[in-house]
JSON list of C-alpha atoms in Angstrom, two decimals:
[
{"chain": "A", "resi": 508, "resn": "UNK", "atom": "CA", "xyz": [-17.77, -20.05, -24.58]},
{"chain": "A", "resi": 509, "resn": "UNK", "atom": "CA", "xyz": [-20.28, -21.37, -27.07]},
{"chain": "A", "resi": 510, "resn": "UNK", "atom": "CA", "xyz": [-23.94, -21.03, -26.21]},
{"chain": "A", "resi": 511, "resn": "UNK", "atom": "CA", "xyz": [-24.58, -24.69, -25.28]},
{"chain": "A", "resi": 512, "resn": "UNK", "atom": "CA", "xyz": [-21.13, -25.50, -23.97]},
{"chain": "A", "resi": 513, "resn": "UNK", "atom": "CA", "xyz": [-20.68, -25.83, -20.21]},
{"chain": "A", "resi": 514, "resn": "UNK", "atom": "CA", "xyz": [-17.95, -23.69, -18.61]},
{"chain": "A", "resi": 515, "resn": "UNK", "atom": "CA", "xyz": [-14.55, -25.17, -17.93]},
{"chain": "A", "resi": 516, "resn": "UNK", "atom": "CA", "xyz": [-13.81, -25.49, -14.22]},
{"chain": "A", "resi": 517, "resn": "UNK", "atom": "CA", "xyz": [-10.54, -25.83, -12.37]},
{"chain": "A", "resi": 518, "resn": "UNK", "atom": "CA", "xyz": [-10.87, -27.52, -8.99]},
{"chain": "A", "resi": 519, "resn": "UNK", "atom": "CA", "xyz": [-8.13, -27.08, -6.39]},
{"chain": "A", "resi": 520, "resn": "UNK", "atom": "CA", "xyz": [-8.12, -29.61, -3.55]},
{"chain": "A", "resi": 521, "resn": "UNK", "atom": "CA", "xyz": [-5.54, -28.63, -0.97]},
{"chain": "A", "resi": 522, "resn": "UNK", "atom": "CA", "xyz": [-4.38, -29.03, 2.58]},
{"chain": "A", "resi": 523, "resn": "UNK", "atom": "CA", "xyz": [-1.24, -27.58, 4.10]},
{"chain": "A", "resi": 524, "resn": "UNK", "atom": "CA", "xyz": [0.99, -30.27, 2.56]},
{"chain": "A", "resi": 525, "resn": "UNK", "atom": "CA", "xyz": [-0.67, -31.70, -0.57]},
{"chain": "A", "resi": 526, "resn": "UNK", "atom": "CA", "xyz": [-2.69, -30.40, -3.49]},
{"chain": "A", "resi": 527, "resn": "UNK", "atom": "CA", "xyz": [-4.51, -31.76, -6.51]},
{"chain": "A", "resi": 528, "resn": "UNK", "atom": "CA", "xyz": [-5.51, -29.52, -9.40]},
{"chain": "A", "resi": 529, "resn": "UNK", "atom": "CA", "xyz": [-8.23, -30.92, -11.63]},
{"chain": "A", "resi": 530, "resn": "UNK", "atom": "CA", "xyz": [-10.22, -29.63, -14.58]},
{"chain": "A", "resi": 531, "resn": "UNK", "atom": "CA", "xyz": [-13.47, -30.47, -16.27]},
{"chain": "A", "resi": 532, "resn": "UNK", "atom": "CA", "xyz": [-17.10, -29.48, -16.42]},
{"chain": "A", "resi": 533, "resn": "UNK", "atom": "CA", "xyz": [-20.32, -30.27, -14.65]},
{"chain": "A", "resi": 534, "resn": "UNK", "atom": "CA", "xyz": [-21.36, -32.79, -13.41]},
{"chain": "A", "resi": 535, "resn": "UNK", "atom": "CA", "xyz": [-17.69, -33.31, -12.45]},
{"chain": "A", "resi": 536, "resn": "UNK", "atom": "CA", "xyz": [-17.72, -37.01, -13.26]},
{"chain": "A", "resi": 537, "resn": "UNK", "atom": "CA", "xyz": [-14.70, -36.93, -15.54]},
{"chain": "A", "resi": 538, "resn": "UNK", "atom": "CA", "xyz": [-12.21, -34.55, -13.94]},
{"chain": "A", "resi": 539, "resn": "UNK", "atom": "CA", "xyz": [-8.63, -34.81, -15.19]},
{"chain": "A", "resi": 540, "resn": "UNK", "atom": "CA", "xyz": [-5.40, -33.56, -13.68]},
{"chain": "A", "resi": 541, "resn": "UNK", "atom": "CA", "xyz": [-4.03, -30.21, -14.80]},
{"chain": "A", "resi": 542, "resn": "UNK", "atom": "CA", "xyz": [-0.38, -30.75, -15.79]},
{"chain": "A", "resi": 543, "resn": "UNK", "atom": "CA", "xyz": [-0.26, -34.02, -13.86]},
{"chain": "A", "resi": 544, "resn": "UNK", "atom": "CA", "xyz": [-2.74, -32.90, -11.24]},
{"chain": "A", "resi": 545, "resn": "UNK", "atom": "CA", "xyz": [-0.50, -33.23, -8.18]},
{"chain": "A", "resi": 546, "resn": "UNK", "atom": "CA", "xyz": [1.32, -30.21, -6.78]},
{"chain": "A", "resi": 547, "resn": "UNK", "atom": "CA", "xyz": [4.26, -31.07, -4.57]},
{"chain": "A", "resi": 548, "resn": "UNK", "atom": "CA", "xyz": [4.98, -29.18, -1.35]},
{"chain": "A", "resi": 549, "resn": "UNK", "atom": "CA", "xyz": [8.27, -27.56, -0.52]},
{"chain": "A", "resi": 550, "resn": "UNK", "atom": "CA", "xyz": [10.98, -29.65, 1.12]},
{"chain": "A", "resi": 551, "resn": "UNK", "atom": "CA", "xyz": [10.16, -28.38, 4.62]},
{"chain": "A", "resi": 552, "resn": "UNK", "atom": "CA", "xyz": [6.43, -29.02, 4.54]},
{"chain": "A", "resi": 553, "resn": "UNK", "atom": "CA", "xyz": [6.60, -32.34, 6.40]},
{"chain": "A", "resi": 554, "resn": "UNK", "atom": "CA", "xyz": [9.52, -31.52, 8.68]},
{"chain": "A", "resi": 555, "resn": "UNK", "atom": "CA", "xyz": [9.35, -31.01, 12.41]},
{"chain": "A", "resi": 556, "resn": "UNK", "atom": "CA", "xyz": [9.76, -27.45, 13.62]},
{"chain": "A", "resi": 557, "resn": "UNK", "atom": "CA", "xyz": [13.23, -28.20, 15.01]},
{"chain": "A", "resi": 558, "resn": "UNK", "atom": "CA", "xyz": [14.26, -29.59, 11.61]},
{"chain": "A", "resi": 559, "resn": "UNK", "atom": "CA", "xyz": [13.10, -26.47, 9.76]},
{"chain": "A", "resi": 560, "resn": "UNK", "atom": "CA", "xyz": [14.89, -24.02, 12.02]},
{"chain": "A", "resi": 561, "resn": "UNK", "atom": "CA", "xyz": [18.56, -23.69, 11.24]},
{"chain": "A", "resi": 562, "resn": "UNK", "atom": "CA", "xyz": [19.96, -22.99, 14.70]},
{"chain": "A", "resi": 563, "resn": "UNK", "atom": "CA", "xyz": [19.11, -23.29, 18.33]},
{"chain": "A", "resi": 564, "resn": "UNK", "atom": "CA", "xyz": [16.92, -20.46, 19.55]},
{"chain": "A", "resi": 565, "resn": "UNK", "atom": "CA", "xyz": [18.70, -17.40, 20.87]},
{"chain": "A", "resi": 566, "resn": "UNK", "atom": "CA", "xyz": [18.94, -16.69, 24.57]},
{"chain": "A", "resi": 567, "resn": "UNK", "atom": "CA", "xyz": [18.17, -13.56, 26.53]},
{"chain": "A", "resi": 568, "resn": "UNK", "atom": "CA", "xyz": [18.53, -12.36, 30.10]},
{"chain": "A", "resi": 569, "resn": "UNK", "atom": "CA", "xyz": [15.48, -12.05, 32.33]},
{"chain": "A", "resi": 570, "resn": "UNK", "atom": "CA", "xyz": [14.77, -8.48, 33.37]},
{"chain": "A", "resi": 571, "resn": "UNK", "atom": "CA", "xyz": [14.37, -9.40, 37.05]},
{"chain": "A", "resi": 572, "resn": "UNK", "atom": "CA", "xyz": [17.60, -11.36, 37.57]},
{"chain": "A", "resi": 573, "resn": "UNK", "atom": "CA", "xyz": [20.60, -12.73, 35.72]},
{"chain": "A", "resi": 574, "resn": "UNK", "atom": "CA", "xyz": [19.04, -16.00, 34.53]},
{"chain": "A", "resi": 575, "resn": "UNK", "atom": "CA", "xyz": [18.88, -16.63, 30.80]},
{"chain": "A", "resi": 576, "resn": "UNK", "atom": "CA", "xyz": [15.99, -18.13, 28.84]},
{"chain": "A", "resi": 577, "resn": "UNK", "atom": "CA", "xyz": [15.54, -19.44, 25.34]},
{"chain": "A", "resi": 578, "resn": "UNK", "atom": "CA", "xyz": [13.64, -17.09, 23.03]},
{"chain": "A", "resi": 579, "resn": "UNK", "atom": "CA", "xyz": [10.67, -18.42, 21.10]},
{"chain": "A", "resi": 580, "resn": "UNK", "atom": "CA", "xyz": [10.60, -17.89, 17.33]},
{"chain": "A", "resi": 581, "resn": "UNK", "atom": "CA", "xyz": [8.40, -15.03, 16.07]},
{"chain": "A", "resi": 582, "resn": "UNK", "atom": "CA", "xyz": [6.38, -17.39, 13.87]},
{"chain": "A", "resi": 583, "resn": "UNK", "atom": "CA", "xyz": [5.68, -21.10, 13.80]},
{"chain": "A", "resi": 584, "resn": "UNK", "atom": "CA", "xyz": [8.04, -22.56, 11.18]},
{"chain": "A", "resi": 585, "resn": "UNK", "atom": "CA", "xyz": [5.52, -25.22, 10.11]},
{"chain": "A", "resi": 586, "resn": "UNK", "atom": "CA", "xyz": [2.79, -22.58, 9.68]},
{"chain": "A", "resi": 587, "resn": "UNK", "atom": "CA", "xyz": [5.20, -20.51, 7.59]},
{"chain": "A", "resi": 588, "resn": "UNK", "atom": "CA", "xyz": [5.83, -23.51, 5.29]},
{"chain": "A", "resi": 589, "resn": "UNK", "atom": "CA", "xyz": [2.07, -23.97, 4.83]},
{"chain": "A", "resi": 590, "resn": "UNK", "atom": "CA", "xyz": [1.71, -20.28, 3.95]},
{"chain": "A", "resi": 591, "resn": "UNK", "atom": "CA", "xyz": [4.49, -20.59, 1.38]},
{"chain": "A", "resi": 592, "resn": "UNK", "atom": "CA", "xyz": [2.76, -23.64, -0.13]},
{"chain": "A", "resi": 593, "resn": "UNK", "atom": "CA", "xyz": [-0.49, -21.67, -0.41]},
{"chain": "A", "resi": 594, "resn": "UNK", "atom": "CA", "xyz": [1.42, -18.87, -2.17]},
{"chain": "A", "resi": 595, "resn": "UNK", "atom": "CA", "xyz": [2.82, -21.42, -4.63]},
{"chain": "A", "resi": 596, "resn": "UNK", "atom": "CA", "xyz": [-0.72, -22.69, -5.32]},
{"chain": "A", "resi": 597, "resn": "UNK", "atom": "CA", "xyz": [-2.02, -19.15, -5.77]},
{"chain": "A", "resi": 598, "resn": "UNK", "atom": "CA", "xyz": [0.72, -18.42, -8.32]},
{"chain": "A", "resi": 599, "resn": "UNK", "atom": "CA", "xyz": [-0.31, -21.50, -10.34]},
{"chain": "A", "resi": 600, "resn": "UNK", "atom": "CA", "xyz": [-3.98, -20.45, -10.25]},
{"chain": "A", "resi": 601, "resn": "UNK", "atom": "CA", "xyz": [-3.10, -16.86, -11.21]},
{"chain": "A", "resi": 602, "resn": "UNK", "atom": "CA", "xyz": [-1.05, -18.06, -14.18]},
{"chain": "A", "resi": 603, "resn": "UNK", "atom": "CA", "xyz": [-3.91, -20.30, -15.36]},
{"chain": "A", "resi": 604, "resn": "UNK", "atom": "CA", "xyz": [-6.47, -17.51, -14.99]},
{"chain": "A", "resi": 605, "resn": "UNK", "atom": "CA", "xyz": [-4.29, -15.01, -16.82]},
{"chain": "A", "resi": 606, "resn": "UNK", "atom": "CA", "xyz": [-3.78, -17.51, -19.66]},
{"chain": "A", "resi": 607, "resn": "UNK", "atom": "CA", "xyz": [-7.57, -18.11, -19.71]},
{"chain": "A", "resi": 608, "resn": "UNK", "atom": "CA", "xyz": [-7.15, -21.86, -19.17]},
{"chain": "A", "resi": 609, "resn": "UNK", "atom": "CA", "xyz": [-10.35, -21.99, -17.10]},
{"chain": "A", "resi": 610, "resn": "UNK", "atom": "CA", "xyz": [-13.56, -20.02, -16.66]},
{"chain": "A", "resi": 611, "resn": "UNK", "atom": "CA", "xyz": [-14.54, -20.94, -13.11]},
{"chain": "A", "resi": 612, "resn": "UNK", "atom": "CA", "xyz": [-12.63, -22.02, -10.03]},
{"chain": "A", "resi": 613, "resn": "UNK", "atom": "CA", "xyz": [-13.65, -24.12, -7.03]},
{"chain": "A", "resi": 614, "resn": "UNK", "atom": "CA", "xyz": [-11.32, -24.35, -4.04]},
{"chain": "A", "resi": 615, "resn": "UNK", "atom": "CA", "xyz": [-11.66, -27.02, -1.35]},
{"chain": "A", "resi": 616, "resn": "UNK", "atom": "CA", "xyz": [-9.33, -26.70, 1.64]},
{"chain": "A", "resi": 617, "resn": "UNK", "atom": "CA", "xyz": [-9.36, -26.45, 5.43]},
{"chain": "A", "resi": 618, "resn": "UNK", "atom": "CA", "xyz": [-10.02, -22.96, 6.80]},
{"chain": "A", "resi": 619, "resn": "UNK", "atom": "CA", "xyz": [-6.38, -21.90, 7.43]},
{"chain": "A", "resi": 620, "resn": "UNK", "atom": "CA", "xyz": [-5.38, -22.88, 3.88]},
{"chain": "A", "resi": 621, "resn": "UNK", "atom": "CA", "xyz": [-8.45, -21.13, 2.42]},
{"chain": "A", "resi": 622, "resn": "UNK", "atom": "CA", "xyz": [-7.43, -17.98, 4.28]},
{"chain": "A", "resi": 623, "resn": "UNK", "atom": "CA", "xyz": [-3.87, -18.16, 2.97]},
{"chain": "A", "resi": 624, "resn": "UNK", "atom": "CA", "xyz": [-5.15, -18.73, -0.58]},
{"chain": "A", "resi": 625, "resn": "UNK", "atom": "CA", "xyz": [-7.62, -15.82, -0.37]},
{"chain": "A", "resi": 626, "resn": "UNK", "atom": "CA", "xyz": [-4.80, -13.56, 0.77]},
{"chain": "A", "resi": 627, "resn": "UNK", "atom": "CA", "xyz": [-2.42, -14.75, -1.97]},
{"chain": "A", "resi": 628, "resn": "UNK", "atom": "CA", "xyz": [-4.71, -14.98, -5.03]},
{"chain": "A", "resi": 629, "resn": "UNK", "atom": "CA", "xyz": [-4.35, -12.29, -7.64]},
{"chain": "A", "resi": 630, "resn": "UNK", "atom": "CA", "xyz": [-7.38, -10.51, -9.12]},
{"chain": "A", "resi": 631, "resn": "UNK", "atom": "CA", "xyz": [-7.53, -12.68, -12.26]},
{"chain": "A", "resi": 632, "resn": "UNK", "atom": "CA", "xyz": [-7.99, -15.92, -10.30]},
{"chain": "A", "resi": 633, "resn": "UNK", "atom": "CA", "xyz": [-10.04, -14.32, -7.51]},
{"chain": "A", "resi": 634, "resn": "UNK", "atom": "CA", "xyz": [-12.65, -13.16, -10.03]},
{"chain": "A", "resi": 635, "resn": "UNK", "atom": "CA", "xyz": [-13.14, -16.75, -11.24]},
{"chain": "A", "resi": 636, "resn": "UNK", "atom": "CA", "xyz": [-13.80, -18.31, -7.81]},
{"chain": "A", "resi": 637, "resn": "UNK", "atom": "CA", "xyz": [-17.40, -19.56, -7.73]},
{"chain": "A", "resi": 638, "resn": "UNK", "atom": "CA", "xyz": [-17.20, -21.72, -4.59]},
{"chain": "A", "resi": 639, "resn": "UNK", "atom": "CA", "xyz": [-15.03, -22.37, -1.58]},
{"chain": "A", "resi": 640, "resn": "UNK", "atom": "CA", "xyz": [-15.43, -25.57, 0.41]},
{"chain": "A", "resi": 641, "resn": "UNK", "atom": "CA", "xyz": [-14.08, -25.54, 3.97]},
{"chain": "A", "resi": 642, "resn": "UNK", "atom": "CA", "xyz": [-13.12, -29.22, 3.87]},
{"chain": "A", "resi": 643, "resn": "UNK", "atom": "CA", "xyz": [-10.07, -31.35, 3.15]},
{"chain": "A", "resi": 644, "resn": "UNK", "atom": "CA", "xyz": [-10.93, -33.30, -0.01]},
{"chain": "A", "resi": 645, "resn": "UNK", "atom": "CA", "xyz": [-7.37, -34.01, -1.19]},
{"chain": "A", "resi": 646, "resn": "UNK", "atom": "CA", "xyz": [-7.63, -37.76, -0.63]},
{"chain": "A", "resi": 647, "resn": "UNK", "atom": "CA", "xyz": [-11.28, -38.05, -1.69]},
{"chain": "A", "resi": 648, "resn": "UNK", "atom": "CA", "xyz": [-11.64, -40.45, -4.63]},
{"chain": "A", "resi": 649, "resn": "UNK", "atom": "CA", "xyz": [-12.54, -38.78, -7.92]},
{"chain": "A", "resi": 650, "resn": "UNK", "atom": "CA", "xyz": [-15.78, -40.77, -8.06]},
{"chain": "A", "resi": 651, "resn": "UNK", "atom": "CA", "xyz": [-17.00, -39.05, -4.86]},
{"chain": "A", "resi": 652, "resn": "UNK", "atom": "CA", "xyz": [-15.87, -35.51, -5.72]},
{"chain": "A", "resi": 653, "resn": "UNK", "atom": "CA", "xyz": [-18.80, -34.68, -8.01]},
{"chain": "A", "resi": 654, "resn": "UNK", "atom": "CA", "xyz": [-21.32, -34.70, -5.17]},
{"chain": "A", "resi": 655, "resn": "UNK", "atom": "CA", "xyz": [-19.24, -32.30, -3.04]},
{"chain": "A", "resi": 656, "resn": "UNK", "atom": "CA", "xyz": [-18.58, -29.95, -5.94]},
{"chain": "A", "resi": 657, "resn": "UNK", "atom": "CA", "xyz": [-22.17, -29.85, -7.18]},
{"chain": "A", "resi": 658, "resn": "UNK", "atom": "CA", "xyz": [-23.39, -29.08, -3.65]},
{"chain": "A", "resi": 659, "resn": "UNK", "atom": "CA", "xyz": [-20.86, -26.25, -3.39]},
{"chain": "A", "resi": 660, "resn": "UNK", "atom": "CA", "xyz": [-22.09, -24.52, -6.56]},
{"chain": "A", "resi": 661, "resn": "UNK", "atom": "CA", "xyz": [-25.76, -25.12, -5.77]},
{"chain": "A", "resi": 662, "resn": "UNK", "atom": "CA", "xyz": [-26.73, -27.99, -8.08]}
]
């Protein structure tokens, strides 16, 4: 980075189903989409739990008598889809960090998504994170994003 040049930021705006990846510099008034800017979720991200699961739940016998009950799945299928989406986002960020496409990273997402991203990010991208915003800004207009981002990095 040249002495008077501002660092290049990537800004990830995500929720469990949608994501926008933007790039630019401070004061964040002219952010542009990275490779189109919109990251699509997997096919199951908007489905109901019964649509995601392939079969009816299994059945088991009660220990006290001979009645049978449906077994609950080990994990929530919708939560699993959101975790997979966060892993997909983390892979994109890791690839960009490894290729040195950005110098600093800001992530804005609700707490569960932030947690999934923290767990999934590789060291290259994790080292570039300068701010995390516990807020869903995916549908925030670009003209309003600058204020949120500047507050997050302390300007």
